């Protein structure tokens, strides 16, 4: 029996799940060398919500962050990619997906973990093929990992997941990850699922990603390990458990001296954990975050991810409607059934949650539906696990001619040229491809980030109160502008 391997999530999902994705690169740097020596299979450190958070909250260029991580790490850097949604919330044209994956690979991504919210494999094809192309091109090793987004209810059975896994294998991915973002994969179900997958795809490396939201995390890992899973995702103790992953040190200790022994040195993790415990305190203080998360075994019945639940509670409270909470919890599964039992994960969780809330607040169902909700019903996000009923489409006023049954991105015109032109019109005469991609994903946020970055660069050469002209000069020709301002100072 091969050793179990561990992917460490402290630099991505750990702080995304417990600290609202607020960890800065500066807070990671002092421990990168030490983390690199542990012998992890990979370090998850990029993608997911980190890209958005860098630009929106931390004034960090996500591309620069990746460069610095890569310069400090030999352990493969893993990123989480939302297939055709890249790291955003809607579908992007193929050329944008291809450019993004190529750039991420060039900046040092070693593992591309790729998922689609609806498990529609067609939405993974472009990203998977782009990653496979990068694998041939780049000098460093690249693993292309396809994901099964795990959910329960409706048509979702372990056999259905085995057939999805076969579809992924047909795309020639290097490995498959079962992504249990809500923490609802129970231990004995995990065992059954891993056994079936190993039987169907004996050579395919399997990785399991769970959250402790429902309290099952480490038990689920143990049963999965006994069933032959190859890799588990764990978070270092200060950023483990709760809505995050099971604890790295605990899993290492559990397997020590058994045939599954990870071979990793638990003692070497002690000072690293001590360091991140302090970082956690700093972040909680700076951003006034919650410090604890309760286990919630009820997610099994309502099938709503933890993050979505806390958002809904907050939303209802803000509108003075906290009394509707119980009603809403019953409404969400009904809406989910009406739209074909999608897994609830970004962006389907927000789409279903918003309309379910409207249904309750209006006192009548589907009086107010969002554009995204109609798009989901029309097939613009892909194929739902169960076909949506014709009567339901009629009820929303959707005509047969509006329905898409092929791959949604087939309907999107190329985007890179368009985004470059938009930036040019905003005064950036020669934007880098990285900037174009940041802008393509988060236009408003990226523009504001570029503005702040310009101010910082100008301040560095002594222009503390730049005029509009100074800013325009820098955006149009950064190098010339820096040269000019440096000399003017003299
Ligand atoms: Co996760």
mmCIF file of N, CA, C and O in Angstrom, residues 367-442:
data_model
loop_
_atom_site.group_PDB
_atom_site.id
_atom_site.type_symbol
_atom_site.label_atom_id
_atom_site.label_comp_id
_atom_site.label_asym_id
_atom_site.label_seq_id
_atom_site.Cartn_x
_atom_site.Cartn_y
_atom_site.Cartn_z
ATOM 1 N N UNK A 367 -42.065 35.367 -8.331
ATOM 2 C CA UNK A 367 -42.570 36.668 -8.778
ATOM 3 C C UNK A 367 -41.399 37.542 -9.211
ATOM 4 O O UNK A 367 -41.482 38.279 -10.170
ATOM 5 N N UNK A 368 -40.311 37.467 -8.432
ATOM 6 C CA UNK A 368 -39.103 38.220 -8.798
ATOM 7 C C UNK A 368 -37.965 37.227 -9.008
ATOM 8 O O UNK A 368 -37.518 36.574 -8.067
ATOM 9 N N UNK A 369 -37.546 37.091 -10.269
ATOM 10 C CA UNK A 369 -36.400 36.219 -10.546
ATOM 11 C C UNK A 369 -35.288 37.057 -11.185
ATOM 12 O O UNK A 369 -35.550 38.027 -11.885
ATOM 13 N N UNK A 370 -34.053 36.678 -10.900
ATOM 14 C CA UNK A 370 -32.922 37.442 -11.423
ATOM 15 C C UNK A 370 -32.591 36.981 -12.842
ATOM 16 O O UNK A 370 -33.016 35.918 -13.283
ATOM 17 N N UNK A 371 -31.776 37.800 -13.509
ATOM 18 C CA UNK A 371 -31.337 37.440 -14.862
ATOM 19 C C UNK A 371 -30.506 36.149 -14.812
ATOM 20 O O UNK A 371 -30.658 35.262 -15.636
ATOM 21 N N UNK A 372 -29.643 36.061 -13.792
ATOM 22 C CA UNK A 372 -28.779 34.877 -13.677
ATOM 23 C C UNK A 372 -29.619 33.602 -13.493
ATOM 24 O O UNK A 372 -29.270 32.556 -13.999
ATOM 25 N N UNK A 373 -30.718 33.727 -12.740
ATOM 26 C CA UNK A 373 -31.577 32.578 -12.497
ATOM 27 C C UNK A 373 -32.181 32.096 -13.821
ATOM 28 O O UNK A 373 -32.190 30.906 -14.130
ATOM 29 N N UNK A 374 -32.682 33.075 -14.615
ATOM 30 C CA UNK A 374 -33.226 32.713 -15.930
ATOM 31 C C UNK A 374 -32.141 32.096 -16.802
ATOM 32 O O UNK A 374 -32.380 31.148 -17.546
ATOM 33 N N UNK A 375 -30.922 32.658 -16.712
ATOM 34 C CA UNK A 375 -29.809 32.117 -17.504
ATOM 35 C C UNK A 375 -29.516 30.667 -17.123
ATOM 36 O O UNK A 375 -29.247 29.831 -17.984
ATOM 37 N N UNK A 376 -29.575 30.397 -15.818
ATOM 38 C CA UNK A 376 -29.343 29.028 -15.351
ATOM 39 C C UNK A 376 -30.389 28.089 -15.963
ATOM 40 O O UNK A 376 -30.079 27.013 -16.463
ATOM 41 N N UNK A 377 -31.660 28.543 -15.951
ATOM 42 C CA UNK A 377 -32.754 27.732 -16.494
ATOM 43 C C UNK A 377 -32.607 27.570 -18.012
ATOM 44 O O UNK A 377 -32.905 26.517 -18.566
ATOM 45 N N UNK A 378 -32.106 28.611 -18.665
ATOM 46 C CA UNK A 378 -31.937 28.567 -20.128
ATOM 47 C C UNK A 378 -30.752 27.717 -20.575
ATOM 48 O O UNK A 378 -30.532 27.556 -21.766
ATOM 49 N N UNK A 379 -29.940 27.267 -19.611
ATOM 50 C CA UNK A 379 -28.781 26.452 -19.985
ATOM 51 C C UNK A 379 -27.521 27.247 -20.213
ATOM 52 O O UNK A 379 -26.516 26.717 -20.690
ATOM 53 N N UNK A 380 -27.548 28.522 -19.841
ATOM 54 C CA UNK A 380 -26.368 29.369 -20.093
ATOM 55 C C UNK A 380 -25.194 29.075 -19.172
ATOM 56 O O UNK A 380 -24.097 29.599 -19.358
ATOM 57 N N UNK A 381 -25.419 28.279 -18.128
ATOM 58 C CA UNK A 381 -24.305 27.844 -17.278
ATOM 59 C C UNK A 381 -23.914 26.402 -17.582
ATOM 60 O O UNK A 381 -22.978 25.874 -17.026
ATOM 61 N N UNK A 382 -24.711 25.758 -18.449
ATOM 62 C CA UNK A 382 -24.434 24.369 -18.796
ATOM 63 C C UNK A 382 -25.623 23.489 -18.483
ATOM 64 O O UNK A 382 -26.721 23.968 -18.186
ATOM 65 N N UNK A 383 -25.372 22.187 -18.536
ATOM 66 C CA UNK A 383 -26.423 21.191 -18.364
ATOM 67 C C UNK A 383 -26.643 20.954 -16.865
ATOM 68 O O UNK A 383 -25.681 20.669 -16.146
ATOM 69 N N UNK A 384 -27.893 21.053 -16.415
ATOM 70 C CA UNK A 384 -28.162 20.773 -15.001
ATOM 71 C C UNK A 384 -28.238 19.258 -14.814
ATOM 72 O O UNK A 384 -28.569 18.535 -15.763
ATOM 73 N N UNK A 385 -27.949 18.760 -13.600
ATOM 74 C CA UNK A 385 -27.935 17.304 -13.385
ATOM 75 C C UNK A 385 -29.228 16.616 -13.817
ATOM 76 O O UNK A 385 -29.196 15.506 -14.331
ATOM 77 N N UNK A 386 -30.375 17.273 -13.620
ATOM 78 C CA UNK A 386 -31.658 16.732 -14.077
ATOM 79 C C UNK A 386 -32.246 17.782 -15.026
ATOM 80 O O UNK A 386 -32.169 18.966 -14.740
ATOM 81 N N UNK A 387 -32.828 17.365 -16.157
ATOM 82 C CA UNK A 387 -33.416 18.370 -17.061
ATOM 83 C C UNK A 387 -34.507 19.168 -16.352
ATOM 84 O O UNK A 387 -35.271 18.607 -15.562
ATOM 85 N N UNK A 388 -34.567 20.461 -16.628
ATOM 86 C CA UNK A 388 -35.583 21.316 -16.010
ATOM 87 C C UNK A 388 -36.902 21.126 -16.756
ATOM 88 O O UNK A 388 -36.929 21.046 -17.985
ATOM 89 N N UNK A 389 -38.011 21.056 -15.983
ATOM 90 C CA UNK A 389 -39.317 20.761 -16.594
ATOM 91 C C UNK A 389 -39.781 21.906 -17.502
ATOM 92 O O UNK A 389 -39.578 23.073 -17.196
ATOM 93 N N UNK A 390 -40.441 21.523 -18.601
ATOM 94 C CA UNK A 390 -40.941 22.509 -19.573
ATOM 95 C C UNK A 390 -41.914 23.485 -18.914
ATOM 96 O O UNK A 390 -41.881 24.681 -19.197
ATOM 97 N N UNK A 391 -42.793 22.954 -18.016
ATOM 98 C CA UNK A 391 -43.793 23.820 -17.362
ATOM 99 C C UNK A 391 -43.095 24.914 -16.556
ATOM 100 O O UNK A 391 -43.566 26.044 -16.491
ATOM 101 N N UNK A 392 -41.964 24.549 -15.941
ATOM 102 C CA UNK A 392 -41.259 25.535 -15.128
ATOM 103 C C UNK A 392 -40.677 26.637 -16.019
ATOM 104 O O UNK A 392 -40.712 27.817 -15.680
ATOM 105 N N UNK A 393 -40.162 26.246 -17.168
ATOM 106 C CA UNK A 393 -39.627 27.241 -18.108
ATOM 107 C C UNK A 393 -40.734 28.195 -18.551
ATOM 108 O O UNK A 393 -40.537 29.400 -18.615
ATOM 109 N N UNK A 394 -41.896 27.614 -18.857
ATOM 110 C CA UNK A 394 -43.048 28.421 -19.280
ATOM 111 C C UNK A 394 -43.419 29.414 -18.190
ATOM 112 O O UNK A 394 -43.677 30.585 -18.455
ATOM 113 N N UNK A 395 -43.431 28.936 -16.967
ATOM 114 C CA UNK A 395 -43.793 29.768 -15.822
ATOM 115 C C UNK A 395 -42.885 30.999 -15.728
ATOM 116 O O UNK A 395 -43.315 32.075 -15.308
ATOM 117 N N UNK A 396 -41.613 30.832 -16.122
ATOM 118 C CA UNK A 396 -40.673 31.952 -16.078
ATOM 119 C C UNK A 396 -40.702 32.765 -17.373
ATOM 120 O O UNK A 396 -39.953 33.727 -17.534
ATOM 121 N N UNK A 397 -41.544 32.356 -18.308
ATOM 122 C CA UNK A 397 -41.642 33.085 -19.579
ATOM 123 C C UNK A 397 -40.489 32.793 -20.520
ATOM 124 O O UNK A 397 -40.152 33.610 -21.384
ATOM 125 N N UNK A 398 -39.842 31.638 -20.342
ATOM 126 C CA UNK A 398 -38.715 31.299 -21.224
ATOM 127 C C UNK A 398 -39.217 30.483 -22.409
ATOM 128 O O UNK A 398 -39.890 29.468 -22.236
ATOM 129 N N UNK A 399 -38.900 30.969 -23.595
ATOM 130 C CA UNK A 399 -39.379 30.296 -24.816
ATOM 131 C C UNK A 399 -38.362 29.248 -25.257
ATOM 132 O O UNK A 399 -37.178 29.354 -24.981
ATOM 133 N N UNK A 400 -38.858 28.280 -26.001
ATOM 134 C CA UNK A 400 -38.003 27.182 -26.463
ATOM 135 C C UNK A 400 -36.791 27.710 -27.236
ATOM 136 O O UNK A 400 -35.692 27.173 -27.124
ATOM 137 N N UNK A 401 -36.982 28.787 -28.001
ATOM 138 C CA UNK A 401 -35.873 29.279 -28.826
ATOM 139 C C UNK A 401 -34.757 29.933 -27.980
ATOM 140 O O UNK A 401 -33.645 30.149 -28.474
ATOM 141 N N UNK A 402 -35.072 30.265 -26.721
ATOM 142 C CA UNK A 402 -34.049 30.887 -25.849
ATOM 143 C C UNK A 402 -33.150 29.861 -25.161
ATOM 144 O O UNK A 402 -32.191 30.218 -24.495
ATOM 145 N N UNK A 403 -33.518 28.588 -25.309
ATOM 146 C CA UNK A 403 -32.801 27.562 -24.537
ATOM 147 C C UNK A 403 -31.544 27.098 -25.272
ATOM 148 O O UNK A 403 -31.548 26.885 -26.486
ATOM 149 N N UNK A 404 -30.471 27.003 -24.499
ATOM 150 C CA UNK A 404 -29.192 26.541 -25.052
ATOM 151 C C UNK A 404 -28.955 25.104 -24.597
ATOM 152 O O UNK A 404 -29.082 24.806 -23.409
ATOM 153 N N UNK A 405 -28.633 24.225 -25.530
ATOM 154 C CA UNK A 405 -28.353 22.852 -25.112
ATOM 155 C C UNK A 405 -26.901 22.465 -25.379
ATOM 156 O O UNK A 405 -26.414 21.472 -24.861
ATOM 157 N N UNK A 406 -26.207 23.268 -26.194
ATOM 158 C CA UNK A 406 -24.790 22.944 -26.423
ATOM 159 C C UNK A 406 -23.934 23.655 -25.373
ATOM 160 O O UNK A 406 -24.451 24.255 -24.435
ATOM 161 N N UNK A 407 -22.601 23.599 -25.532
ATOM 162 C CA UNK A 407 -21.685 24.195 -24.555
ATOM 163 C C UNK A 407 -21.870 25.718 -24.521
ATOM 164 O O UNK A 407 -21.770 26.381 -25.571
ATOM 165 N N UNK A 408 -22.141 26.296 -23.350
ATOM 166 C CA UNK A 408 -22.444 27.731 -23.298
ATOM 167 C C UNK A 408 -21.386 28.624 -23.960
ATOM 168 O O UNK A 408 -21.732 29.592 -24.635
ATOM 169 N N UNK A 409 -20.110 28.286 -23.796
ATOM 170 C CA UNK A 409 -19.071 29.161 -24.343
ATOM 171 C C UNK A 409 -19.057 29.172 -25.871
ATOM 172 O O UNK A 409 -18.443 30.056 -26.474
ATOM 173 N N UNK A 410 -19.766 28.202 -26.506
ATOM 174 C CA UNK A 410 -19.875 28.236 -27.974
ATOM 175 C C UNK A 410 -20.554 29.516 -28.438
ATOM 176 O O UNK A 410 -20.433 29.910 -29.586
ATOM 177 N N UNK A 411 -21.311 30.139 -27.516
ATOM 178 C CA UNK A 411 -22.082 31.329 -27.888
ATOM 179 C C UNK A 411 -21.354 32.624 -27.564
ATOM 180 O O UNK A 411 -21.922 33.692 -27.669
ATOM 181 N N UNK A 412 -20.090 32.525 -27.109
ATOM 182 C CA UNK A 412 -19.380 33.730 -26.701
ATOM 183 C C UNK A 412 -18.308 34.103 -27.726
ATOM 184 O O UNK A 412 -17.510 33.256 -28.137
ATOM 185 N N UNK A 413 -18.305 35.370 -28.128
ATOM 186 C CA UNK A 413 -17.290 35.862 -29.070
ATOM 187 C C UNK A 413 -15.966 36.024 -28.334
ATOM 188 O O UNK A 413 -15.959 36.261 -27.129
ATOM 189 N N UNK A 414 -14.817 35.912 -29.047
ATOM 190 C CA UNK A 414 -13.516 36.083 -28.396
ATOM 191 C C UNK A 414 -13.448 37.387 -27.591
ATOM 192 O O UNK A 414 -14.083 38.378 -27.955
ATOM 193 N N UNK A 415 -12.693 37.380 -26.473
ATOM 194 C CA UNK A 415 -12.738 38.518 -25.560
ATOM 195 C C UNK A 415 -11.447 39.293 -25.366
ATOM 196 O O UNK A 415 -11.485 40.470 -25.000
ATOM 197 N N UNK A 416 -10.285 38.674 -25.587
ATOM 198 C CA UNK A 416 -9.025 39.335 -25.238
ATOM 199 C C UNK A 416 -8.852 40.682 -25.960
ATOM 200 O O UNK A 416 -8.474 41.677 -25.361
ATOM 201 N N UNK A 417 -9.159 40.675 -27.252
ATOM 202 C CA UNK A 417 -8.989 41.898 -28.043
ATOM 203 C C UNK A 417 -9.918 42.996 -27.514
ATOM 204 O O UNK A 417 -9.531 44.154 -27.391
ATOM 205 N N UNK A 418 -11.142 42.594 -27.189
ATOM 206 C CA UNK A 418 -12.153 43.540 -26.701
ATOM 207 C C UNK A 418 -11.706 44.161 -25.379
ATOM 208 O O UNK A 418 -11.781 45.366 -25.186
ATOM 209 N N UNK A 419 -11.204 43.306 -24.453
ATOM 210 C CA UNK A 419 -10.780 43.830 -23.144
ATOM 211 C C UNK A 419 -9.556 44.742 -23.300
ATOM 212 O O UNK A 419 -9.422 45.751 -22.618
ATOM 213 N N UNK A 420 -8.639 44.370 -24.220
ATOM 214 C CA UNK A 420 -7.469 45.209 -24.465
ATOM 215 C C UNK A 420 -7.907 46.596 -24.970
ATOM 216 O O UNK A 420 -7.407 47.624 -24.503
ATOM 217 N N UNK A 421 -8.883 46.579 -25.877
ATOM 218 C CA UNK A 421 -9.370 47.831 -26.439
ATOM 219 C C UNK A 421 -10.061 48.681 -25.363
ATOM 220 O O UNK A 421 -9.872 49.895 -25.308
ATOM 221 N N UNK A 422 -10.832 48.019 -24.499
ATOM 222 C CA UNK A 422 -11.489 48.756 -23.406
ATOM 223 C C UNK A 422 -10.456 49.445 -22.525
ATOM 224 O O UNK A 422 -10.624 50.592 -22.129
ATOM 225 N N UNK A 423 -9.374 48.745 -22.230
ATOM 226 C CA UNK A 423 -8.320 49.331 -21.392
ATOM 227 C C UNK A 423 -7.622 50.478 -22.122
ATOM 228 O O UNK A 423 -7.254 51.478 -21.520
ATOM 229 N N UNK A 424 -7.460 50.307 -23.423
ATOM 230 C CA UNK A 424 -6.809 51.367 -24.202
ATOM 231 C C UNK A 424 -7.645 52.644 -24.129
ATOM 232 O O UNK A 424 -7.129 53.742 -23.934
ATOM 233 N N UNK A 425 -8.974 52.474 -24.229
ATOM 234 C CA UNK A 425 -9.861 53.634 -24.164
ATOM 235 C C UNK A 425 -9.827 54.287 -22.779
ATOM 236 O O UNK A 425 -10.160 55.442 -22.615
ATOM 237 N N UNK A 426 -9.430 53.526 -21.778
ATOM 238 C CA UNK A 426 -9.325 54.082 -20.433
ATOM 239 C C UNK A 426 -7.946 54.685 -20.187
ATOM 240 O O UNK A 426 -7.606 55.037 -19.054
ATOM 241 N N UNK A 427 -7.095 54.721 -21.225
ATOM 242 C CA UNK A 427 -5.803 55.397 -21.092
ATOM 243 C C UNK A 427 -4.618 54.485 -20.880
ATOM 244 O O UNK A 427 -3.483 54.947 -20.768
ATOM 245 N N UNK A 428 -4.848 53.162 -20.816
ATOM 246 C CA UNK A 428 -3.719 52.230 -20.670
ATOM 247 C C UNK A 428 -3.298 51.812 -22.079
ATOM 248 O O UNK A 428 -3.891 50.908 -22.661
ATOM 249 N N UNK A 429 -2.260 52.472 -22.601
ATOM 250 C CA UNK A 429 -2.007 52.272 -24.031
ATOM 251 C C UNK A 429 -1.402 50.910 -24.334
ATOM 252 O O UNK A 429 -1.589 50.388 -25.411
ATOM 253 N N UNK A 430 -0.674 50.357 -23.379
ATOM 254 C CA UNK A 430 -0.036 49.075 -23.684
ATOM 255 C C UNK A 430 -0.108 48.124 -22.492
ATOM 256 O O UNK A 430 0.909 47.754 -21.910
ATOM 257 N N UNK A 431 -1.331 47.707 -22.124
ATOM 258 C CA UNK A 431 -1.460 46.888 -20.911
ATOM 259 C C UNK A 431 -0.818 45.508 -21.081
ATOM 260 O O UNK A 431 -0.811 44.967 -22.190
ATOM 261 N N UNK A 432 -0.266 44.971 -19.998
ATOM 262 C CA UNK A 432 0.281 43.616 -20.044
ATOM 263 C C UNK A 432 -0.879 42.631 -20.168
ATOM 264 O O UNK A 432 -2.027 42.963 -19.822
ATOM 265 N N UNK A 433 -0.569 41.422 -20.620
ATOM 266 C CA UNK A 433 -1.635 40.429 -20.741
ATOM 267 C C UNK A 433 -2.194 40.086 -19.352
ATOM 268 O O UNK A 433 -3.380 39.822 -19.191
ATOM 269 N N UNK A 434 -1.322 40.119 -18.324
ATOM 270 C CA UNK A 434 -1.765 39.851 -16.955
ATOM 271 C C UNK A 434 -2.818 40.885 -16.537
ATOM 272 O O UNK A 434 -3.848 40.534 -15.943
ATOM 273 N N UNK A 435 -2.541 42.169 -16.844
ATOM 274 C CA UNK A 435 -3.509 43.221 -16.493
ATOM 275 C C UNK A 435 -4.816 43.044 -17.265
ATOM 276 O O UNK A 435 -5.899 43.251 -16.717
ATOM 277 N N UNK A 436 -4.713 42.647 -18.520
ATOM 278 C CA UNK A 436 -5.937 42.433 -19.308
ATOM 279 C C UNK A 436 -6.769 41.324 -18.659
ATOM 280 O O UNK A 436 -7.987 41.437 -18.525
ATOM 281 N N UNK A 437 -6.096 40.274 -18.199
ATOM 282 C CA UNK A 437 -6.823 39.151 -17.585
ATOM 283 C C UNK A 437 -7.454 39.558 -16.248
ATOM 284 O O UNK A 437 -8.591 39.202 -15.957
ATOM 285 N N UNK A 438 -6.709 40.340 -15.446
ATOM 286 C CA UNK A 438 -7.284 40.824 -14.177
ATOM 287 C C UNK A 438 -8.529 41.653 -14.476
ATOM 288 O O UNK A 438 -9.563 41.525 -13.808
ATOM 289 N N UNK A 439 -8.422 42.487 -15.500
ATOM 290 C CA UNK A 439 -9.533 43.356 -15.882
ATOM 291 C C UNK A 439 -10.709 42.545 -16.438
ATOM 292 O O UNK A 439 -11.871 42.827 -16.123
ATOM 293 N N UNK A 440 -10.403 41.515 -17.239
ATOM 294 C CA UNK A 440 -11.464 40.681 -17.819
ATOM 295 C C UNK A 440 -12.299 40.034 -16.717
ATOM 296 O O UNK A 440 -13.517 39.945 -16.807
ATOM 297 N N UNK A 441 -11.635 39.603 -15.635
ATOM 298 C CA UNK A 441 -12.344 38.895 -14.565
ATOM 299 C C UNK A 441 -13.098 39.848 -13.648
ATOM 300 O O UNK A 441 -14.219 39.578 -13.251
ATOM 301 N N UNK A 442 -12.439 40.954 -13.274
ATOM 302 C CA UNK A 442 -13.044 41.878 -12.294
ATOM 303 C C UNK A 442 -12.844 43.319 -12.760
ATOM 304 O O UNK A 442 -12.004 44.027 -12.210
#
